[in-house]
């Protein structure tokens, strides 16, 4: 997953982009980058790691101009290397262009092979680069047309920002897989237009949320103002439902629904669908979230079930990437660095652990054991989404099917693997209903272009749970040429 | 505030110390250090910043031996400089010695002047260094006696660890201001003894908690085993009550009381002492913690008051030290980088914010405004401790009285400053009672030496709230010579 | 100026390349890079600064394989940025290719525009990159043919090495502007082929010099052995004469002539052409080189003139790039950091300073003043080459004509500017004769393809002295598009 | 060996110290440091490595004040660690003091033990630190008296600078082992006093040389001006003769003798004492220096012998500390990185190599072999000083006797080890005579206190050649306690 941010028409564009990326940091911690334009030239800085580690005040001062786009990168597709960091920026015949992409192209390899066969040279292993080459090779004259031309040749998921010397362009693919929002920011000299993956980025810089971009919409910001066009054939809207389950920040609203309230609602429905039966002797039952992502669902679960909510797992604020693993084994070591059991609310209790999802199952298994070792009488696991059975082709970094425990095991087998007393998942229907029936407090974003009536189950992309993929991954006819160039930092 | 960790008799002593300090990281983020001994020599490494940033696997591999002490430093007393980082280690006539100190000496300047007058040269501006010079100047023969001799000449707070080539010594001052716990850790080759500021450090490395050190107790670990002695005149025990309110980790237990349960109990009592009146028209009241430290008290407050608990402030995981401050002012900028308002649970609501304490009031004021800007109808502030009116002389880095808002303003003036609809603090009696009546789940630590009956109000140090200082800060007769040497990193 | 090094068939190819570049360090200090191949993949590492600063043992260990090419970069054409460092390496449709280039292409802009117009995207501002794009766009099948095809479309100077997964190719342009030599290195497992800008790189690794590459020659090394081809139309050979005057190391031999002996011979001829008249009263005349490049010519001048040779200027070994310039002016500060006057051999003497060339004249002026301040009675400047009046288009980083003092001033005006008592340059005829008549001690490298008879004045490129350019700089029809993308490190 | 620099009364004291140390860089490359005073406080910065690497403009800007002392460190006595870097600076009862020491104390261990026994704690393993402790423990009132008191308790070599908040003090031990010079520097606001190990440091900053400090002299610079005192019992002056042979820069003058001219004179005498016989068939004999230190002697040797001087070894400018050593052995690898044979002047010749001294013999052996491999017919080694047979106790980092080839082998055995055709050393008488009879061009520095008549052989310290030690190394009665504390950087 990744996050994107763009601003047009602000005297401190680089500073605003830095802050916007900071607010989107949960969408990607591997690398961060900002490209600005002063109307004549583009200026780029990219760095591995967190935004605040990679950008010094001096770095920001070297990014002049009143327009900027930025990117935080999560995925390791293409390898963890600075040259895969975004925004991707190049100089080509018509000038310079930079782009920041959240999503994943499903026909990347075919397009790349076609371009290479005619002599194009690729700098990175990222799918994003094909878009740049398509733009460079386009015979259209205006930047807007060149971008439309390029995007009409790629398939899959893209919420994407472009920056040229003069224009900023934002586009969302026709299915609207990944979120993208529009805002405005008043400042002393006028009004800036802002685009971001989630509205939380607007909140930090004091910008006002205007609306989500519609699927298939392209917005062009230039010195003449902003325009909206719909250059692609319309498709049924299928925004990613997993953003609500896990990815987005709880204080964000996406498509008019509060992520926090959706999650609480998931917890409530989960308590109804998958209750933990309580006898008279079991009054000592507690609901414990896996922090921080499980907290809202646990609040909802506790309220619906009547069991008390307790912080039974304490999350460390100081967890980073690399640790020294001692040679002598320490029980639950990996998970314990991040989460400590709070013995006082666990010992002798029936514990209901609420988490948002299970991927491989190994972390959940360690948590169950750790809770049991801390004295829990029973450990019941409740998951506020359906079993994750399919990989994502649209930008979330899930492992292959064979690594997804729900793809290879029954629920009962999974329960056994976790060594839990019971295991319950939310149903897909429950998930879709919770998302559809939750409102936010922001002004409505309904666009006239959005179909009024849609089968609820087809209103979102839930391929990771259902295997129902809106766009197929293109099958390859020829075996792919592996990259043969390894460049050190 | 600081944290200390020691281990004696473990083949991976440096690795264990690294992990122990990681679990104590909340007690100090400014600098970290470890000193080990292989029975012949001491090996030291210190670094500014977090433990995991300052210690690479290579650094740890350069710290051989089966005994180690470590320190995390918070305070900037003495200046933020690597030479003030601990453990402090020196070579002197009788060998080498290192020490790691949590606390603050109240007669530091007098002792330093006395030592300098006879020719001693100090390397640092830290109060800890006088202890080393007193040990070097002691005429006693055994390390144990030299340490007792030195400690008997200093006053104030010390939970302190010493490491020589052969022994590890742990001591807690006669008042027991700061916590210090003893544990054991079985490993393939035998059993190691472990000492730490809080038991959470034992949990991470899989060690078992044995008991707290008694005030005035000194434990000597050597190849002959461990011994406990009480070399100082007994004093009434006065452990710091603020550890329960804010400082300790919620999953720790101190003196047999669960910190988390104490905090929940503070919230319950606060709801009883300082309720927010609710009319029939006010059913939309929510209880919101200032995360993470305010969460347990908010859980207790919500349960006692019947108002729902909601995560109305979302804490960023990516907040570090330095930020780029934009030139154009952004509302609530400083606090917003760390905390984002969750509009969906705030808009149109009566909000009760629960926090552990108010120091200067500036952050609370920003939070109140931010909540109000997010649409709250009313904002009520509840604090789970009494007004903080006095500086701490025993190791917590509080500002001077003139900067403490509760020392210079009435509660009503403070409420006005915060722009809150109401403001309520817990009473001192309520605080003391909550601590005294909470139990933990660990085995009891009652020592025969602890006085059986004690006036509850005198059972802890609560000088920061009451001004009742168990040990006076020594007044200086001559004006202090300011340090005149400034060394760059 | 730059230096290149290649090796094929050695188990420690990266280590050998590191050492080879170390020996060529005088040809470029701005950046260094090595690309290796293990027969399947290319591995690249590039770094700003000196070879030994930019390559750690770990960096070298990450460069596996038995074939490698390397580059040291001097010029700032294209800007001082890591992305302009070489070897330039890319992944394209047919595999991967890296190249290391010494020289400068005179039709670079035309070729780049042609390529960009059809959609090619350039990563750098270096002229070298067009060669890669020409290779990628070539329709020929074999690497050898694709390279010949590409090189036949460029004009100017290139001594260039290519590395693919399987082959190493070395080529020298038809005029042979820049040197390129072939050697062999026996090792335990067989024999490796080596190519380098100067034979001194062979000496360091213990390789044996075989011969210079002929102008227009291309050598292909593969697992089948090495082959030599001449794919380009023959041109009159015009190797750079300035390599003898200044650029090459004195222990190198180029085209069968010892650089050191050429320089001594220049000094001897200079003493004959431009003697400093000595009267009976002037027996205290000394010959002083500007170290280190002026030393051999000063030895020759002293011997021919009979005046004693003295080290009157002491060169510091510790001069780096950046200095702290004091606010209060210090006389001769800039030059003094590098050169200190040796008062004992200067005071009261008639001093003849021997240097290789004068570019802007500012350094020479400072040296003359410094020598005079140290007590010289007279200061005579003698230059072992003709006046430098024209910029180099073939790879040496000379300033524009307007900055060359000899292009804008007469010799007498220059003398006045230097404040010297006299100034004398060697004639172009003297220079050409000295180079032509000097032999080396290495085996002859005469190739059958070399024309037997050639006008001596046309035997070398001496455009910087004569303005006689063998290849014209292509004039541009359209104004060049300046690069618009600025990327930070 | 080390170098010291001090300046008093200059508005850019830190910048001047930086430049002064740069000019003294040949005296120590391991670490560098500067301490300044603004009249109220001392400010210190120390760094490992070269001055220009360790001091950024920002570092210098953080060193305010108009007085400064600096130090470059060569020796690894006490270990290569930043805490052994100088100036050593401490805060003690009477204020702050810093010191920079060139030399070595012969009774260091006795004094340290005495101080530690009474409780002093040492920070470093350097002999310099005892002086600070003696000052701190002195009962005298003025800084001047405290310093005299401290220095009168130590024995051995010291050319030393002290800086307090208000005074700068320079002292040279009664034997005058190491050089120390006084200069003045006029600036806009007045005149600054300067002290440095060699006058070359004055030249760089434009200061004027005044005179050498006399042995046993102490100079005190304060706001009242400068004073000279002689607080120690007078001793026969014994300046180090090896400074002339190797250590000092050739453009320096020490005690009125030009180092360059002394070296040329050594070469002349060497040619007379140890000629290489030439028959009619041997007209192809050349004299080749080992650069750079052997150049002046080779110039003198060539002139006296009539054989031509040639740069037969080319020194690389790019030699640093660490190299990658290839696994497959390369002939002469170690020496070849630094020196390359210039085949054109060696092949077929009788070569006379002139060097300043032989320590272990291993480098000389490699050079002889390398010259022979480059085609020399005969190789004759001539050394411009006597055999080095004894370690230095006064500040030069020589190996133990067992490693000195001249201490364990006869001259014939050494010649055999070197595989040279002949080997000749200069006699001690020749060395002493050359030094005594050479003059410089600077104003005379003769002090009234210097004895007019002295046995020439006793006029210098030549213990490394003769074993005649002016001050004995104190023998230890008790075995030394080894340092037991290892601190990482």
PDB file of C-alpha atoms in Angstrom, chain C residues 10-12 15-16 18-19 22 25-26 29 50 52 55-57 60 186-189 200 203-206 249-253 258 260-261 264 292 295-296 299 303 308-312 314-328 330-331 333 336-337 339-345 347 349 439-442, chain D residues 10-12 15-16 18-19 22 25-26 29 50 52 55-57 60 186-189 200 203-206 249-253 258 260-261 264 292 295-296 299 303 308-312 314-328 330-331 333 336-337 339-345 347 349 439-442:
ATOM      1  CA  UNK C  10      39.769 -13.010 -12.906  1.00  0.00           C
ATOM      2  CA  UNK C  11      38.336 -14.567  -9.719  1.00  0.00           C
ATOM      3  CA  UNK C  12      38.707 -11.250  -7.874  1.00  0.00           C
ATOM      4  CA  UNK C  15      39.101  -6.133  -6.178  1.00  0.00           C
ATOM      5  CA  UNK C  16      41.290  -5.769  -9.274  1.00  0.00           C
ATOM      6  CA  UNK C  18      39.210  -1.240  -7.299  1.00  0.00           C
ATOM      7  CA  UNK C  19      43.007  -1.276  -7.447  1.00  0.00           C
ATOM      8  CA  UNK C  22      43.140   3.580  -7.499  1.00  0.00           C
ATOM      9  CA  UNK C  25      42.737   8.209  -9.500  1.00  0.00           C
ATOM     10  CA  UNK C  26      44.712  11.183 -10.897  1.00  0.00           C
ATOM     11  CA  UNK C  29      38.368  12.383  -8.202  1.00  0.00           C
ATOM     12  CA  UNK C  50      37.692   9.010  -4.162  1.00  0.00           C
ATOM     13  CA  UNK C  52      38.995   4.408  -1.408  1.00  0.00           C
ATOM     14  CA  UNK C  55      34.233   1.460  -1.665  1.00  0.00           C
ATOM     15  CA  UNK C  56      34.261  -0.492   1.570  1.00  0.00           C
ATOM     16  CA  UNK C  57      35.254  -4.163   1.702  1.00  0.00           C
ATOM     17  CA  UNK C  60      33.323  -4.935  -2.971  1.00  0.00           C
ATOM     18  CA  UNK C 186      48.212 -14.442 -15.035  1.00  0.00           C
ATOM     19  CA  UNK C 187      46.578 -15.922 -11.938  1.00  0.00           C
ATOM     20  CA  UNK C 188      46.220 -19.335 -10.378  1.00  0.00           C
ATOM     21  CA  UNK C 189      43.203 -20.275 -12.472  1.00  0.00           C
ATOM     22  CA  UNK C 200      50.278   2.367 -14.567  1.00  0.00           C
ATOM     23  CA  UNK C 203      51.706  -2.133 -12.788  1.00  0.00           C
ATOM     24  CA  UNK C 204      49.753  -1.902  -9.541  1.00  0.00           C
ATOM     25  CA  UNK C 205      47.950  -5.207 -10.004  1.00  0.00           C
ATOM     26  CA  UNK C 206      50.997  -6.970 -11.429  1.00  0.00           C
ATOM     27  CA  UNK C 249      51.079   9.838 -14.729  1.00  0.00           C
ATOM     28  CA  UNK C 250      54.841  10.255 -15.276  1.00  0.00           C
ATOM     29  CA  UNK C 251      55.460   6.534 -14.843  1.00  0.00           C
ATOM     30  CA  UNK C 252      53.064   5.725 -17.720  1.00  0.00           C
ATOM     31  CA  UNK C 253      54.106   5.168 -21.297  1.00  0.00           C
ATOM     32  CA  UNK C 258      57.698   7.512 -21.520  1.00  0.00           C
ATOM     33  CA  UNK C 260      58.449  11.238 -17.661  1.00  0.00           C
ATOM     34  CA  UNK C 261      61.097  11.303 -20.357  1.00  0.00           C
ATOM     35  CA  UNK C 264      62.209  16.028 -19.109  1.00  0.00           C
ATOM     36  CA  UNK C 292      54.315  17.561  -8.624  1.00  0.00           C
ATOM     37  CA  UNK C 295      59.098  18.271 -11.529  1.00  0.00           C
ATOM     38  CA  UNK C 296      60.275  16.285 -14.603  1.00  0.00           C
ATOM     39  CA  UNK C 299      64.824  18.366 -13.889  1.00  0.00           C
ATOM     40  CA  UNK C 303      70.246  19.888 -16.468  1.00  0.00           C
ATOM     41  CA  UNK C 308      70.742  23.885  -9.737  1.00  0.00           C
ATOM     42  CA  UNK C 309      67.381  22.137  -9.247  1.00  0.00           C
ATOM     43  CA  UNK C 310      65.802  22.867  -5.839  1.00  0.00           C
ATOM     44  CA  UNK C 311      62.483  21.977  -4.194  1.00  0.00           C
ATOM     45  CA  UNK C 312      61.560  25.593  -3.590  1.00  0.00           C
ATOM     46  CA  UNK C 314      56.777  22.208  -0.657  1.00  0.00           C
ATOM     47  CA  UNK C 315      53.499  20.503  -1.495  1.00  0.00           C
ATOM     48  CA  UNK C 316      51.156  19.503   1.336  1.00  0.00           C
ATOM     49  CA  UNK C 317      49.913  15.936   1.334  1.00  0.00           C
ATOM     50  CA  UNK C 318      46.773  16.886   3.170  1.00  0.00           C
ATOM     51  CA  UNK C 319      44.954  19.145   0.773  1.00  0.00           C
ATOM     52  CA  UNK C 320      41.314  18.286   0.234  1.00  0.00           C
ATOM     53  CA  UNK C 321      38.348  19.985  -1.295  1.00  0.00           C
ATOM     54  CA  UNK C 322      36.852  22.397   1.216  1.00  0.00           C
ATOM     55  CA  UNK C 323      38.550  24.890   3.421  1.00  0.00           C
ATOM     56  CA  UNK C 324      37.576  27.404   5.966  1.00  0.00           C
ATOM     57  CA  UNK C 325      38.485  30.763   4.518  1.00  0.00           C
ATOM     58  CA  UNK C 326      39.254  33.248   7.273  1.00  0.00           C
ATOM     59  CA  UNK C 327      37.489  36.583   7.130  1.00  0.00           C
ATOM     60  CA  UNK C 328      40.685  38.556   7.553  1.00  0.00           C
ATOM     61  CA  UNK C 330      45.772  36.111   4.423  1.00  0.00           C
ATOM     62  CA  UNK C 331      48.309  36.730   1.653  1.00  0.00           C
ATOM     63  CA  UNK C 333      45.964  32.020   1.095  1.00  0.00           C
ATOM     64  CA  UNK C 336      49.488  28.451   0.309  1.00  0.00           C
ATOM     65  CA  UNK C 337      47.287  25.658   1.614  1.00  0.00           C
ATOM     66  CA  UNK C 339      52.197  24.929  -1.650  1.00  0.00           C
ATOM     67  CA  UNK C 340      54.558  26.428   0.907  1.00  0.00           C
ATOM     68  CA  UNK C 341      57.594  28.485  -0.161  1.00  0.00           C
ATOM     69  CA  UNK C 342      60.909  27.035   0.991  1.00  0.00           C
ATOM     70  CA  UNK C 343      62.552  30.256   2.074  1.00  0.00           C
ATOM     71  CA  UNK C 344      66.039  28.784   2.472  1.00  0.00           C
ATOM     72  CA  UNK C 345      66.465  28.185  -1.294  1.00  0.00           C
ATOM     73  CA  UNK C 347      65.767  34.197  -0.353  1.00  0.00           C
ATOM     74  CA  UNK C 349      68.036  34.129  -5.399  1.00  0.00           C
ATOM     75  CA  UNK C 439      61.003   6.328 -26.629  1.00  0.00           C
ATOM     76  CA  UNK C 440      59.904   4.194 -23.764  1.00  0.00           C
ATOM     77  CA  UNK C 441      61.232   0.925 -22.477  1.00  0.00           C
ATOM     78  CA  UNK C 442      58.083  -1.134 -23.116  1.00  0.00           C
TER      79      UNK C 442
ATOM     80  CA  UNK D  10      42.922  37.198  17.509  1.00  0.00           C
ATOM     81  CA  UNK D  11      39.243  37.736  16.582  1.00  0.00           C
ATOM     82  CA  UNK D  12      39.227  34.507  14.542  1.00  0.00           C
ATOM     83  CA  UNK D  15      39.931  29.627  12.328  1.00  0.00           C
ATOM     84  CA  UNK D  16      43.617  30.440  12.834  1.00  0.00           C
ATOM     85  CA  UNK D  18      42.404  25.260  12.288  1.00  0.00           C
ATOM     86  CA  UNK D  19      44.846  26.576   9.680  1.00  0.00           C
ATOM     87  CA  UNK D  22      46.526  22.081   8.902  1.00  0.00           C
ATOM     88  CA  UNK D  25      49.220  17.934   9.843  1.00  0.00           C
ATOM     89  CA  UNK D  26      52.415  16.008   8.948  1.00  0.00           C
ATOM     90  CA  UNK D  29      46.952  12.398  11.441  1.00  0.00           C
ATOM     91  CA  UNK D  50      42.565  14.755   9.648  1.00  0.00           C
ATOM     92  CA  UNK D  52      39.891  19.104   7.538  1.00  0.00           C
ATOM     93  CA  UNK D  55      36.188  20.310  11.554  1.00  0.00           C
ATOM     94  CA  UNK D  56      33.241  21.679   9.607  1.00  0.00           C
ATOM     95  CA  UNK D  57      32.579  25.424   9.356  1.00  0.00           C
ATOM     96  CA  UNK D  60      34.458  26.161  14.062  1.00  0.00           C
ATOM     97  CA  UNK D 186      49.191  41.658  13.182  1.00  0.00           C
ATOM     98  CA  UNK D 187      45.474  42.034  12.453  1.00  0.00           C
ATOM     99  CA  UNK D 188      43.026  44.888  12.169  1.00  0.00           C
ATOM    100  CA  UNK D 189      42.348  45.057  15.880  1.00  0.00           C
ATOM    101  CA  UNK D 200      55.600  26.576   8.832  1.00  0.00           C
ATOM    102  CA  UNK D 203      53.763  31.009   7.280  1.00  0.00           C
ATOM    103  CA  UNK D 204      50.312  29.704   6.399  1.00  0.00           C
ATOM    104  CA  UNK D 205      48.449  32.234   8.508  1.00  0.00           C
ATOM    105  CA  UNK D 206      50.763  35.105   7.577  1.00  0.00           C
ATOM    106  CA  UNK D 249      58.649  19.892   7.250  1.00  0.00           C
ATOM    107  CA  UNK D 250      61.499  20.834   4.868  1.00  0.00           C
ATOM    108  CA  UNK D 251      60.351  24.459   4.668  1.00  0.00           C
ATOM    109  CA  UNK D 252      60.656  24.814   8.471  1.00  0.00           C
ATOM    110  CA  UNK D 253      63.675  26.191  10.284  1.00  0.00           C
ATOM    111  CA  UNK D 258      66.827  25.221   7.522  1.00  0.00           C
ATOM    112  CA  UNK D 260      65.762  21.450   3.785  1.00  0.00           C
ATOM    113  CA  UNK D 261      69.340  22.659   3.737  1.00  0.00           C
ATOM    114  CA  UNK D 264      70.688  18.439   1.391  1.00  0.00           C
ATOM    115  CA  UNK D 292      58.879  12.921  -0.431  1.00  0.00           C
ATOM    116  CA  UNK D 295      64.134  14.246  -1.933  1.00  0.00           C
ATOM    117  CA  UNK D 296      66.398  16.927  -0.370  1.00  0.00           C
ATOM    118  CA  UNK D 299      69.380  16.378  -4.396  1.00  0.00           C
ATOM    119  CA  UNK D 303      75.059  17.134  -6.714  1.00  0.00           C
ATOM    120  CA  UNK D 308      71.921  12.573 -12.244  1.00  0.00           C
ATOM    121  CA  UNK D 309      68.914  13.031  -9.949  1.00  0.00           C
ATOM    122  CA  UNK D 310      65.769  11.341 -11.261  1.00  0.00           C
ATOM    123  CA  UNK D 311      62.244  10.837  -9.905  1.00  0.00           C
ATOM    124  CA  UNK D 312      62.447   7.088 -10.199  1.00  0.00           C
ATOM    125  CA  UNK D 314      56.259   8.226  -8.319  1.00  0.00           C
ATOM    126  CA  UNK D 315      54.270   8.867  -5.174  1.00  0.00           C
ATOM    127  CA  UNK D 316      50.487   8.609  -5.293  1.00  0.00           C
ATOM    128  CA  UNK D 317      48.547  11.556  -3.886  1.00  0.00           C
ATOM    129  CA  UNK D 318      45.618   9.371  -3.038  1.00  0.00           C
ATOM    130  CA  UNK D 319      46.966   7.025  -0.403  1.00  0.00           C
ATOM    131  CA  UNK D 320      44.786   6.742   2.680  1.00  0.00           C
ATOM    132  CA  UNK D 321      44.571   4.414   5.612  1.00  0.00           C
ATOM    133  CA  UNK D 322      42.711   1.273   4.625  1.00  0.00           C
ATOM    134  CA  UNK D 323      42.995  -0.818   1.537  1.00  0.00           C
ATOM    135  CA  UNK D 324      41.413  -3.878   0.166  1.00  0.00           C
ATOM    136  CA  UNK D 325      44.126  -6.487   0.027  1.00  0.00           C
ATOM    137  CA  UNK D 326      43.457  -8.971  -2.769  1.00  0.00           C
ATOM    138  CA  UNK D 327      43.587 -12.632  -1.842  1.00  0.00           C
ATOM    139  CA  UNK D 328      45.895 -13.498  -4.697  1.00  0.00           C
ATOM    140  CA  UNK D 330      50.447  -9.082  -5.891  1.00  0.00           C
ATOM    141  CA  UNK D 331      54.185  -8.420  -5.927  1.00  0.00           C
ATOM    142  CA  UNK D 333      51.590  -4.722  -3.162  1.00  0.00           C
ATOM    143  CA  UNK D 336      53.128  -0.131  -4.655  1.00  0.00           C
ATOM    144  CA  UNK D 337      49.903   1.557  -3.569  1.00  0.00           C
ATOM    145  CA  UNK D 339      55.023   4.341  -4.745  1.00  0.00           C
ATOM    146  CA  UNK D 340      55.183   3.327  -8.409  1.00  0.00           C
ATOM    147  CA  UNK D 341      58.499   2.580 -10.145  1.00  0.00           C
ATOM    148  CA  UNK D 342      59.250   4.864 -13.093  1.00  0.00           C
ATOM    149  CA  UNK D 343      60.556   2.223 -15.458  1.00  0.00           C
ATOM    150  CA  UNK D 344      61.948   4.689 -18.007  1.00  0.00           C
ATOM    151  CA  UNK D 345      64.681   5.943 -15.660  1.00  0.00           C
ATOM    152  CA  UNK D 347      65.572  -0.022 -16.656  1.00  0.00           C
ATOM    153  CA  UNK D 349      70.527   1.518 -14.816  1.00  0.00           C
ATOM    154  CA  UNK D 439      72.113  28.147   8.839  1.00  0.00           C
ATOM    155  CA  UNK D 440      68.683  29.379   7.976  1.00  0.00           C
ATOM    156  CA  UNK D 441      67.499  32.683   6.638  1.00  0.00           C
ATOM    157  CA  UNK D 442      65.348  33.645   9.620  1.00  0.00           C
TER     158      UNK D 442
END
